[in-house]
Short mmCIF file of C-alpha atoms and ligand atoms in Angstrom, two decimals:
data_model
loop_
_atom_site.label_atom_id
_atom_site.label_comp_id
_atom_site.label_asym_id
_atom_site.label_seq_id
_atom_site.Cartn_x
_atom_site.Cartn_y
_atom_site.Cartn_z
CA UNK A 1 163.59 96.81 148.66
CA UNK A 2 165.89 99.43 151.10
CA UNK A 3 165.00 98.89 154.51
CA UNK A 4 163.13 101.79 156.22
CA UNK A 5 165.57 103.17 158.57
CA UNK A 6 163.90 105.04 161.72
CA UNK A 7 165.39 106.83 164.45
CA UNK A 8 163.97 108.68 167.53
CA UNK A 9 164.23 112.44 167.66
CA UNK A 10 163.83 114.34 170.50
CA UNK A 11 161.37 117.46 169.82
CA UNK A 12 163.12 119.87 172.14
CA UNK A 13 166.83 119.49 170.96
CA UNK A 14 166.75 117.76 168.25
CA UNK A 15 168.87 114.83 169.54
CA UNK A 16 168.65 111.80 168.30
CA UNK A 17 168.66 107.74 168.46
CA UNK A 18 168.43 104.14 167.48
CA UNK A 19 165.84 103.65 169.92
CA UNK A 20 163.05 104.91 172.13
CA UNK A 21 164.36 106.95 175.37
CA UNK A 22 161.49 107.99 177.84
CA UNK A 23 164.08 111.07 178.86
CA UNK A 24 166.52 112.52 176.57
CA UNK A 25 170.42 112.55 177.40
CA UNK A 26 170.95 115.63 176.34
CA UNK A 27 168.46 118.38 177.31
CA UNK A 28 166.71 116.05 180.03
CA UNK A 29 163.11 116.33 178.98
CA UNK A 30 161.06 113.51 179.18
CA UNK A 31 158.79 112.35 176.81
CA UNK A 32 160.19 114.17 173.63
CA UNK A 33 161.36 111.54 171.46
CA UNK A 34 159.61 110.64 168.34
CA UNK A 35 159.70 108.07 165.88
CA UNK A 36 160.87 109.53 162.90
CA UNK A 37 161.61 107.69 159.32
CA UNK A 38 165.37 108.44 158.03
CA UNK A 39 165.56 109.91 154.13
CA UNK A 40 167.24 107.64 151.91
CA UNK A 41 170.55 108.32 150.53
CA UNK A 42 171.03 108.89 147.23
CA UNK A 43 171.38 105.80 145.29
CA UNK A 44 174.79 105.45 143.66
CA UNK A 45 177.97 107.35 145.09
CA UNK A 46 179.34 110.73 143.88
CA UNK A 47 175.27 110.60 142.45
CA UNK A 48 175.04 114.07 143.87
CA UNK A 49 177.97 115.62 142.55
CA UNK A 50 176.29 115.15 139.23
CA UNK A 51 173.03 116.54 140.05
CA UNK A 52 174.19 119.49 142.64
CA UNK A 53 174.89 122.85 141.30
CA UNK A 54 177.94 123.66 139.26
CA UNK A 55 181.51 123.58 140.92
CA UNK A 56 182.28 126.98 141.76
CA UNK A 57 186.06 127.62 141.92
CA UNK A 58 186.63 129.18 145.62
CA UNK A 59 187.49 132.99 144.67
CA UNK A 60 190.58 135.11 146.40
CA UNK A 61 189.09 137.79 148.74
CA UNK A 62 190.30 140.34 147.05
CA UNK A 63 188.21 139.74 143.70
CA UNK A 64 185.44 139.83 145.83
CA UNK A 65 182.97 143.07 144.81
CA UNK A 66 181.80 144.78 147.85
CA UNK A 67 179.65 146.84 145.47
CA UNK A 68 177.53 143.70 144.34
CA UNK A 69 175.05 143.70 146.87
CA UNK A 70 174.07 147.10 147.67
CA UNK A 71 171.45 146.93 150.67
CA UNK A 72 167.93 147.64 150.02
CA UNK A 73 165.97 149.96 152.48
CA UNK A 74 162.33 149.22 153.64
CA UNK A 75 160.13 152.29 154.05
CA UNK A 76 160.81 151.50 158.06
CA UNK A 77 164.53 153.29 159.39
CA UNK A 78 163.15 151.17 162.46
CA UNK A 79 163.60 148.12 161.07
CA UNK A 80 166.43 149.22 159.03
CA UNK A 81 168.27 149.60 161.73
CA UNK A 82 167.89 146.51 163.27
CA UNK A 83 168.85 144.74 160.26
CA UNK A 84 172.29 147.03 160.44
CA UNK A 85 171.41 149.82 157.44
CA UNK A 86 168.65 147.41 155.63
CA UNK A 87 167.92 144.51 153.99
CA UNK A 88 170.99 142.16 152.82
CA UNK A 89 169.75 140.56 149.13
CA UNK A 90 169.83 136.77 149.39
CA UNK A 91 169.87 136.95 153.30
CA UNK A 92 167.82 134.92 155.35
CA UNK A 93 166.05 136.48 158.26
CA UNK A 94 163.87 134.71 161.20
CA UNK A 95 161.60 136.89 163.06
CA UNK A 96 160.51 135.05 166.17
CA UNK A 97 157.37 136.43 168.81
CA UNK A 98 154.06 135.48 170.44
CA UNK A 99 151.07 134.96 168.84
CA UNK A 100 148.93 138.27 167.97
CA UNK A 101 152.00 140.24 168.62
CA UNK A 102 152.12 141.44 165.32
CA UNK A 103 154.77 139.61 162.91
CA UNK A 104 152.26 138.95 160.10
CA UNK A 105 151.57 142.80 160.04
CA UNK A 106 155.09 143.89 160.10
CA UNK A 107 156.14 141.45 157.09
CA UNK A 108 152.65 142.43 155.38
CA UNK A 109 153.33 146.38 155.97
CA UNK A 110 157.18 145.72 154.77
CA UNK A 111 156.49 143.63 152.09
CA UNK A 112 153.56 146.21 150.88
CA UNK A 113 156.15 148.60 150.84
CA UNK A 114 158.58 146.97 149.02
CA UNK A 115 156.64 145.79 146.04
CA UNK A 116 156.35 148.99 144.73
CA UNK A 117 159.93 148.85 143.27
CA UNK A 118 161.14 144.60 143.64
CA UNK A 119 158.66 141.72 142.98
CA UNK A 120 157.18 140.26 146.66
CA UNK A 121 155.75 136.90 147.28
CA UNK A 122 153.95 135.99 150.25
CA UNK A 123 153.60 132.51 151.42
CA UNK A 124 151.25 132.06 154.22
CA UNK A 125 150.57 128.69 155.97
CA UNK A 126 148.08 130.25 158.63
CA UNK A 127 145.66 132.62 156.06
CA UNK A 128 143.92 131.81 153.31
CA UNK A 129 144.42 134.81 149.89
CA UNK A 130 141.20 136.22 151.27
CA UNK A 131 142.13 136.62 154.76
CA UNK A 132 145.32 138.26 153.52
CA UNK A 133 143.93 140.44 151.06
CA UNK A 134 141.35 141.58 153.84
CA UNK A 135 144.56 142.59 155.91
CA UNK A 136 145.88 144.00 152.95
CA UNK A 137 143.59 146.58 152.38
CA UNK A 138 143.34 147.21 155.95
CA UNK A 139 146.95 148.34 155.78
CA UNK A 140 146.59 149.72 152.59
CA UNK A 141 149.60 148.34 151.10
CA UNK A 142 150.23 148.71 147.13
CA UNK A 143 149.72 146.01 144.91
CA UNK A 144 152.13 146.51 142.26
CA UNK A 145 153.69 143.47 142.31
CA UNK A 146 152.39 141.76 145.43
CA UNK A 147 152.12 138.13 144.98
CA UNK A 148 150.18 135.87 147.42
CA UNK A 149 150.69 132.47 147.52
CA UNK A 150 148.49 130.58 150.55
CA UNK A 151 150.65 127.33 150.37
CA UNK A 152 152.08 124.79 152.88
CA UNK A 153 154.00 122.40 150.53
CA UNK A 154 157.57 123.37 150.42
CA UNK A 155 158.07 121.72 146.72
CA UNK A 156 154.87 123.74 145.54
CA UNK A 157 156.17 126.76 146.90
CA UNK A 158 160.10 126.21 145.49
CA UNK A 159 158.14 125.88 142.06
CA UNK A 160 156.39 129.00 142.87
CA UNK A 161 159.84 130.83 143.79
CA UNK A 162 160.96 130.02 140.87
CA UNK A 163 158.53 130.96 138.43
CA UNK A 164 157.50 133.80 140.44
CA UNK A 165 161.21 134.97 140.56
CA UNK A 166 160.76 137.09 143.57
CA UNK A 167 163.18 139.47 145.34
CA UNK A 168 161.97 139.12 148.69
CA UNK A 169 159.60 136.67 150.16
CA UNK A 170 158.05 135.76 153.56
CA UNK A 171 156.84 132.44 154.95
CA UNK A 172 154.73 132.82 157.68
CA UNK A 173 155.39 130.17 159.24
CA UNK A 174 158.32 128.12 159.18
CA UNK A 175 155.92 125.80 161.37
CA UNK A 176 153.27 125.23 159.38
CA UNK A 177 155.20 124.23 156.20
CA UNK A 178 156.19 120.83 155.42
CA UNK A 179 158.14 118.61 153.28
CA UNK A 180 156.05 116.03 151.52
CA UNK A 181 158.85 113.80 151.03
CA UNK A 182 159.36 113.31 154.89
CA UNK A 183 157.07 111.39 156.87
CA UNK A 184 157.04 113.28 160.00
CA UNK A 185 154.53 115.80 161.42
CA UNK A 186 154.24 119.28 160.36
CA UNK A 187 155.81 121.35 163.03
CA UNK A 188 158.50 118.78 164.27
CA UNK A 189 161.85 119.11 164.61
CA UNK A 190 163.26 117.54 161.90
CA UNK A 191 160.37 119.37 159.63
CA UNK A 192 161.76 122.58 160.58
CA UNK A 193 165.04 122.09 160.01
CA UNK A 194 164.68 120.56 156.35
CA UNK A 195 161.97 123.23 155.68
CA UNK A 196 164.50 125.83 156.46
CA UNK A 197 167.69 124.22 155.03
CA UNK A 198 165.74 124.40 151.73
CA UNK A 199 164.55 127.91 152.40
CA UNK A 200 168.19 128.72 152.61
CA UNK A 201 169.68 126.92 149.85
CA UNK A 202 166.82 129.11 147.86
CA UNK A 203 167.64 132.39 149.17
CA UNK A 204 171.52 131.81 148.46
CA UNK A 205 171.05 130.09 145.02
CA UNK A 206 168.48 132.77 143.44
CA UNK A 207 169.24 135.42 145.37
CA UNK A 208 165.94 136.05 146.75
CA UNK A 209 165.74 137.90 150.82
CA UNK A 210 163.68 135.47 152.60
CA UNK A 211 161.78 136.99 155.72
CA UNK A 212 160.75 134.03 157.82
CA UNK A 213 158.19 134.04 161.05
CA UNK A 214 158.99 131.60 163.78
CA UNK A 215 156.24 131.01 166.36
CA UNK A 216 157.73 130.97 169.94
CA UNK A 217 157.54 128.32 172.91
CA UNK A 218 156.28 129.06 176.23
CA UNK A 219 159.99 129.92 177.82
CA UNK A 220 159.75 132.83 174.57
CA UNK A 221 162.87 131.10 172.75
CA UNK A 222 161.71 130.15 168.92
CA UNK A 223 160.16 126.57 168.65
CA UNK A 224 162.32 123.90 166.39
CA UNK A 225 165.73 123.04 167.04
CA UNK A 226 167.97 125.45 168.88
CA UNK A 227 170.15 124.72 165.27
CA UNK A 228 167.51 126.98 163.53
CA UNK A 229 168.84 130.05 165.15
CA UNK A 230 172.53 129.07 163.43
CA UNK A 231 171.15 128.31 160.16
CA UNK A 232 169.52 132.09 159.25
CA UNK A 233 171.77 135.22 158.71
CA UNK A 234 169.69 136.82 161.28
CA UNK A 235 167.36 137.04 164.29
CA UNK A 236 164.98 139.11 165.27
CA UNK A 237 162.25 139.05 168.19
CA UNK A 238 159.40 141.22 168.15
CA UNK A 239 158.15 141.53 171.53
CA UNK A 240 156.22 143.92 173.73
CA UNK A 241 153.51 143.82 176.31
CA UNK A 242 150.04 142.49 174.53
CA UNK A 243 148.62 145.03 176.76
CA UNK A 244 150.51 148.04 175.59
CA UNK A 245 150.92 149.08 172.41
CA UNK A 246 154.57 149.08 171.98
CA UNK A 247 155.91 146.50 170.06
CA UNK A 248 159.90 146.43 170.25
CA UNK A 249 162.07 144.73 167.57
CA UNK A 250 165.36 142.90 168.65
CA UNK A 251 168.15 141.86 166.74
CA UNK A 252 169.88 138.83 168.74
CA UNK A 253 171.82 137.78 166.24
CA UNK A 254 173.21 139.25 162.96
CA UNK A 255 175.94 138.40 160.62
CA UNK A 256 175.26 141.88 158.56
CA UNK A 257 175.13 144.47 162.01
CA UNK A 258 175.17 144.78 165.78
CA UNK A 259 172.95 142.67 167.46
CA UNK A 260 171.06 144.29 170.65
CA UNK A 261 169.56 147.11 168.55
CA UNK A 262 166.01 148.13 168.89
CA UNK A 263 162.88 149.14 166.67
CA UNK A 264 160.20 150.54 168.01
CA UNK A 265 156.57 150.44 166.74
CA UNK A 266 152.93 151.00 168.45
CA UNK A 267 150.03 149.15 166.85
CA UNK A 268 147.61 151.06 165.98
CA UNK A 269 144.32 151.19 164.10
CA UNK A 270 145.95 150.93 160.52
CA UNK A 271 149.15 148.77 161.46
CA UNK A 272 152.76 149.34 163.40
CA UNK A 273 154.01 152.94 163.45
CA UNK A 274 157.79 154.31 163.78
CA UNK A 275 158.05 155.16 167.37
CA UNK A 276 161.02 158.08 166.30
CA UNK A 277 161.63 159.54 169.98
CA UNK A 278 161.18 156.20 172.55
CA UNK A 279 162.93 157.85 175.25
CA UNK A 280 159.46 159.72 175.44
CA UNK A 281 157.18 157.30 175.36
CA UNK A 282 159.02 155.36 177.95
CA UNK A 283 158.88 158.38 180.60
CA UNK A 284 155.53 160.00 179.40
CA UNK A 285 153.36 158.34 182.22
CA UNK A 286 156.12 159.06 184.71
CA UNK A 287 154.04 161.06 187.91
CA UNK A 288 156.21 164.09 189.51
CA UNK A 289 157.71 163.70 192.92
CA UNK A 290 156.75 159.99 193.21
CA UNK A 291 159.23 157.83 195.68
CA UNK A 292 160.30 154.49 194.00
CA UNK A 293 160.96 155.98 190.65
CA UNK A 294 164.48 157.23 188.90
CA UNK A 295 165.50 157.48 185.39
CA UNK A 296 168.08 155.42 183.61
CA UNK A 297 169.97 155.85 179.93
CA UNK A 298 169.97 152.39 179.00
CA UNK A 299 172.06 151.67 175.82
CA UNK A 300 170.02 149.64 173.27
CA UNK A 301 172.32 148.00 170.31
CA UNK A 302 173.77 152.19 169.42
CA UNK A 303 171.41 153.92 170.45
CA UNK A 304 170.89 155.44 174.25
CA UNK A 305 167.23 154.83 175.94
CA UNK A 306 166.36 156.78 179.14
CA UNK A 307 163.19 154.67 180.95
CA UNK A 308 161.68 154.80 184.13
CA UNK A 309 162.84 152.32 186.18
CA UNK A 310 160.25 151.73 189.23
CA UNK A 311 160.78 150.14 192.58
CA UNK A 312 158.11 149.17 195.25
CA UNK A 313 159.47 147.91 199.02
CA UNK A 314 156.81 147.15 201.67
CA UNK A 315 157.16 145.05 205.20
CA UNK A 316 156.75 141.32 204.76
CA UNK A 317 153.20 140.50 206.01
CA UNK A 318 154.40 136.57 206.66
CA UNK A 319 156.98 134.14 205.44
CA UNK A 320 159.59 135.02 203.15
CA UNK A 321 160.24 138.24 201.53
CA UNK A 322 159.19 138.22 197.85
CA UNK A 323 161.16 139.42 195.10
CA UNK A 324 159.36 140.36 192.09
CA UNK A 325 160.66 141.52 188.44
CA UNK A 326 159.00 142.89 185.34
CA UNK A 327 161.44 143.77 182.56
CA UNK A 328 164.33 143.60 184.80
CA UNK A 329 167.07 140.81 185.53
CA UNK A 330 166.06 139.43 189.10
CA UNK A 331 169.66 138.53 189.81
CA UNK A 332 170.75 142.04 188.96
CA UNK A 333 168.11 143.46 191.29
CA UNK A 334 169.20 141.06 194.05
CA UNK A 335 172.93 141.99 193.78
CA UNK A 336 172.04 145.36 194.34
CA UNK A 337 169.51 144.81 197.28
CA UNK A 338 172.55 142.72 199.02
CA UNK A 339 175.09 145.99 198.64
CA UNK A 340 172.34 148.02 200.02
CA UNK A 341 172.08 146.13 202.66
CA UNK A 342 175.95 145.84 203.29
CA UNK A 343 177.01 149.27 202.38
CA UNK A 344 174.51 151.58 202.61
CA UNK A 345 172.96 150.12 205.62
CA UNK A 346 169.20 148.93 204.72
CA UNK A 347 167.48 146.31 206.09
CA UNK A 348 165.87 144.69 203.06
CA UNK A 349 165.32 141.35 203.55
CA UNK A 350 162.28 141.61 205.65
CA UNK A 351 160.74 143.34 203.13
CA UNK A 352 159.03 142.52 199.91
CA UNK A 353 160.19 144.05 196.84
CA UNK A 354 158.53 144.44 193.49
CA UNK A 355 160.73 145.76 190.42
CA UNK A 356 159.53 147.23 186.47
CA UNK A 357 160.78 148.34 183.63
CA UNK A 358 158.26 151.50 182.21
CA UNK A 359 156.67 150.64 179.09
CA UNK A 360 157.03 146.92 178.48
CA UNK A 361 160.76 147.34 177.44
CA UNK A 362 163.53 145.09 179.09
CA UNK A 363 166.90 146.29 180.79
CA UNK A 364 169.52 144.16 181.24
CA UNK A 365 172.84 146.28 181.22
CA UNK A 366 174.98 147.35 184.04
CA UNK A 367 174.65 151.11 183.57
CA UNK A 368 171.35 151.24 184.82
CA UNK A 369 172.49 149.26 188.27
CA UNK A 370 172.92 153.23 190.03
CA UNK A 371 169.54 154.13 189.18
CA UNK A 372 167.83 151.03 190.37
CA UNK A 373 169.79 151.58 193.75
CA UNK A 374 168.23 154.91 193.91
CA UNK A 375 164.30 154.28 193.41
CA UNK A 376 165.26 150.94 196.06
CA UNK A 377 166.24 153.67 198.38
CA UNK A 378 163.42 156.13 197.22
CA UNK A 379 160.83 153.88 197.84
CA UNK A 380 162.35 152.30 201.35
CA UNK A 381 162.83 155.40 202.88
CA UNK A 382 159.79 156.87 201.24
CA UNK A 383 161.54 159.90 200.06
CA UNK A 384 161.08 161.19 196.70
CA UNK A 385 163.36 161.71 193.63
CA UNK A 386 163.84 164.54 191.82
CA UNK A 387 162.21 164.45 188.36
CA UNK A 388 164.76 166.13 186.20
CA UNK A 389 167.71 163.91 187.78
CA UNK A 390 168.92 160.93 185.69
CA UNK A 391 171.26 157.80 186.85
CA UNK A 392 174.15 156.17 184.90
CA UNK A 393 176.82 154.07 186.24
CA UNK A 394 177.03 149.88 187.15
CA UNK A 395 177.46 149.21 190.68
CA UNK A 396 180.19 147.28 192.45
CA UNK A 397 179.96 144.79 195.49
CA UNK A 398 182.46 147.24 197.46
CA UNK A 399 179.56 150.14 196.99
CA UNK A 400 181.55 151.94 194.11
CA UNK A 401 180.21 153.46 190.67
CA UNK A 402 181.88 152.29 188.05
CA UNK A 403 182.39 153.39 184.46
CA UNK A 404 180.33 151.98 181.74
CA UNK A 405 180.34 152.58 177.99
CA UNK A 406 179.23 155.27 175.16
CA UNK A 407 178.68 158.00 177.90
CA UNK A 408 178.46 160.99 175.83
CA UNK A 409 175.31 159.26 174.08
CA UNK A 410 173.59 158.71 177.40
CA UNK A 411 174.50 162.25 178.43
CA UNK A 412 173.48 163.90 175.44
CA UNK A 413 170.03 161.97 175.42
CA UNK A 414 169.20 162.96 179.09
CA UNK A 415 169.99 166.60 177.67
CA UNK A 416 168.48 166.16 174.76
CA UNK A 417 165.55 165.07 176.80
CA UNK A 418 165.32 168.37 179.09
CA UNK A 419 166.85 166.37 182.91
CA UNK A 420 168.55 169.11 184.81
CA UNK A 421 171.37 166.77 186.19
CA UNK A 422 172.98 163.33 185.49
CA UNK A 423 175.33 161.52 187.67
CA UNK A 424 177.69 159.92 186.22
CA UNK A 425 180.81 157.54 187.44
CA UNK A 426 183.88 159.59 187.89
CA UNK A 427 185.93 157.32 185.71
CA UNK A 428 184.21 158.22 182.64
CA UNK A 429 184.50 162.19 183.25
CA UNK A 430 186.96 164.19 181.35
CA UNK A 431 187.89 163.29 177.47
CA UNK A 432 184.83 164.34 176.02
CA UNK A 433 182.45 167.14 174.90
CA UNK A 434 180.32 168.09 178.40
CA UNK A 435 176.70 169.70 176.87
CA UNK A 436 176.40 172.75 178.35
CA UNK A 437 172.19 172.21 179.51
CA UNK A 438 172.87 169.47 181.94
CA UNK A 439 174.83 169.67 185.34
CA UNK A 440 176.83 166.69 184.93
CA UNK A 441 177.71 165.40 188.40
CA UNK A 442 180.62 162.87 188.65
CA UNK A 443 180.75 160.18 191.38
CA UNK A 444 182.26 157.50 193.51
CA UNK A 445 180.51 156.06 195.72
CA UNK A 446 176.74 154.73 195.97
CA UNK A 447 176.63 156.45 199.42
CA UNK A 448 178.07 160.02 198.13
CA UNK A 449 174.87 159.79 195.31
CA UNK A 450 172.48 158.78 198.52
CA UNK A 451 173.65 161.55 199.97
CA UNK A 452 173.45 164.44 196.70
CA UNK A 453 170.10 162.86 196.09
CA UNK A 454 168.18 162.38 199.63
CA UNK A 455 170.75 164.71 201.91
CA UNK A 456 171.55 161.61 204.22
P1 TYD B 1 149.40 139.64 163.73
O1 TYD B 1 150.29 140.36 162.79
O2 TYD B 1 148.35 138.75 163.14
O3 TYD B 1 150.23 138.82 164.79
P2 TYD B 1 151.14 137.53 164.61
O4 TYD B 1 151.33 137.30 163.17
O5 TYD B 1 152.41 137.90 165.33
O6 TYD B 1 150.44 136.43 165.31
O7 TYD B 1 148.74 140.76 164.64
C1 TYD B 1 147.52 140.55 165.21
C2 TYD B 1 147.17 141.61 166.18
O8 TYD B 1 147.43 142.92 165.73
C3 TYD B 1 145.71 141.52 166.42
O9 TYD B 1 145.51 141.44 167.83
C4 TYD B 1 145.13 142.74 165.85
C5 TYD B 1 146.26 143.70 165.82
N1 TYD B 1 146.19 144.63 164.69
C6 TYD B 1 145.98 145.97 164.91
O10 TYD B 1 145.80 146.43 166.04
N2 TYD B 1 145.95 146.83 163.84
C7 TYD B 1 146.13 146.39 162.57
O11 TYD B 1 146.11 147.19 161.62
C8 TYD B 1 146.36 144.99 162.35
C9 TYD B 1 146.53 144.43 160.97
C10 TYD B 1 146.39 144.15 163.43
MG1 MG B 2 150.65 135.70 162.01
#
């Protein structure tokens, strides 16, 4: 009889060893190593050859068809979007988020829509048919040819693949399905990545779009080997606040489209709803003639997205100064608090600061550096901003604005939006189309914007 060949695998990386390690050498956690039992290799050499699929010939580029494939689009532009102009067939798509944030519904609401016109079959590890089917009608999604399938066994559900034949199926989730055939626990590293290596080899063999739901680890990245991320086409996040009712889709990585694009739904009563204008949502609450408050055009994957960015700078009661961030990079917002300091002359380090993003959404690009500068200074001097102004432009350590990308986008959105005036860095003026119902103020220097905006 083989000898049983074990090696330890650490559950965070997915490193592993001939024997037990209390830390790992390669990601440094402690404790993460498990014992897990090594699959046998197939018996007699070149074995596989004979059993694998049929030796494809590798094809010149130019007898590929790009017509083959045509993309198919879900009832959601949103999410079309994100996925760069719809669904690839035969791709392979993780959608990582928290718990109760709302994944199940979107792939339920999605795959609802789709099975009016392409067979759908939904695995589910974490419901049971009736569960679903409660959710189902709750969403009132069409049954055409909805197939459930409340299954945890990855052979049972490869059978069911193919003799359902499905276009598009979820598995919700990639953590609670397992691998009979390997004697680790559901969930662990090594699960994962065999679960999903077969999920792929399914997609790409019958052709069938395979929506998978990844649950997420307490630092928000998705749990399972970081190798997960590289074996799917594509990967999306669905996050938002669980106390607002926003739910943003992210694309972080995409072979078919730009990554960094957004969806935006709300949840509501009967499921996630297009959010079409989300510049509006994100500056509806905004209050008139508060200090501490400017807008910013924030571009999100192609698409320009004015929020409220909000600043809050009180005295230090005792101690150090605290630096808070919601939404918002803290180094970014501590670069710009140091050339305040330096070049415009404030005296921010005795002073606590607290920094957010309106709306639950997160900002982390340059252009929105100016505005941030300007509710700092809004709120330390306690002088208010102008409502109808808008900021674009990414700050430099020497106090200058400089230029940033897509700025006819931004402008037109701030116009589009109704702001009276946007300042803009001086670089990027000139060479293109100015709208005529927005002053469109060029500028320089972070002090010559202090001044336009506060007169000193
Ligand atoms: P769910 O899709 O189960 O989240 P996930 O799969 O990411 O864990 O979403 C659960 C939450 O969504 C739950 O708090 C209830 C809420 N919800 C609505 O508000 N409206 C609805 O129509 C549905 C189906 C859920
Ligand atoms: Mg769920």
């Amino acid at each position: 009889m083989a000898k049983i060949k074990t090696q330890y695998v650490c559950q965070k990386c997915g490193y592993s060893s001939s024997r037990y390690l209390g830390k790992c050498p390669n990601c440094g956690s402690w404790n993460s190593l498990v014992e897990e039992v090594q699959q046998s290799a197939a018996s007699k050499p070149g074995a596989w050859l004979a059993n694998s699929a049929k030796y494809q010939r590798p094809q010149l580029i130019s007898e590929v068809s790009l017509q083959q494939n045509p993309r198919i689009q879900t009832a959601s532009p949103e999410l079309n979007r994100v996925l760069g102009g719809g669904i690839v067939p035969g791709s392979l798509v993780l959608i990582g988020g928290d718990p109760g944030i709302g994944k199940s519904t979107l792939l339920m609401q999605v795959s609802g829509q789709l099975a009016s016109s392409k067979k759908v079959l939904y695995v589910s590890g974490e419901e049971s048919a009736l569960q679903i089917k409660l959710r189902a009608k709750r969403l009132a999604v069409s049954h055409d040819q909805f197939y459930l399938y409340p299954e945890t066994n990855m052979q049972l559900i490869k059978k069911a693949a193919v003799d359902v034949r499905p276009d598009f199926m979820v598995i919700d989730s990639v953590q609670t399905m397992q691998e009979p055939d390997m004697q680790t626990a559901v969930g662990s590293v090594s699960q994962i990545r065999e679960v999903t290596a077969e999920l792929m080899q399914l997609a790409k063999s019958q052709g069938i779009t395979i929506f998978i739901v990844g649950h997420v680890t307490k630092g928000g990245a998705i749990a399972g080997p970081k190798i997960l991320e590289h074996m799917v086409d594509t990967v999306l996040y669905f996050e938002g606040d669980l106390h607002h009712a926003y739910r943003i889709l992210r694309a972080v990585k995409n072979r078919f489209g730009s990554t960094n694009e957004i969806g935006i739904f709300e949840m509501k009563e009967n499921g996630l709803q297009e959010v079409l204008n989300p510049s509006e949502i994100f500056l509806e609450e905004r209050l008139k003639g508060a200090t501490g408050s400017a807008v910013v055009a924030s571009l999100e994957g192609t698409r320009p997205i004015l929020v409220e960015v909000q600043s809050l700078v009180t005295p230090t009661a005792f101690g150090n100064a605290k630096r808070t961030t919601t939404g918002l990079d803290h180094n970014r917002v501590s670069l710009i608090m140091a050339v305040l300091e330096k070049r415009a002359g404030l005296l921010l380090q005795n002073q606590d600061a607290y920094f957010k993003a309106a709306g639950g959404v997160k900002l982390d690009e340059p252009a929105i550096d100016l505005g941030l500068a300007v509710s700092i200074v809004s709120s330390y001097r306690d002088q208010e901003t102008q409502a109808s102004d808008c900021f674009i432009g990414e700050l430099g350590l020497t106090g200058e604005i400089r230029r940033v990308n897509r700025i006819d986008s931004r402008v037109a959105e701030a116009a589009k939006l109704g702001f009276k005036r946007v300042f803009i860095p001086k670089n990027n003026f000139g060479g293109w189309q100015l709208p005529t119902e927005i002053k469109v103020i060029p500028v320089v220097t972070l002090n010559q914007v202090l001044k336009l905006v506060f007169g000193k």
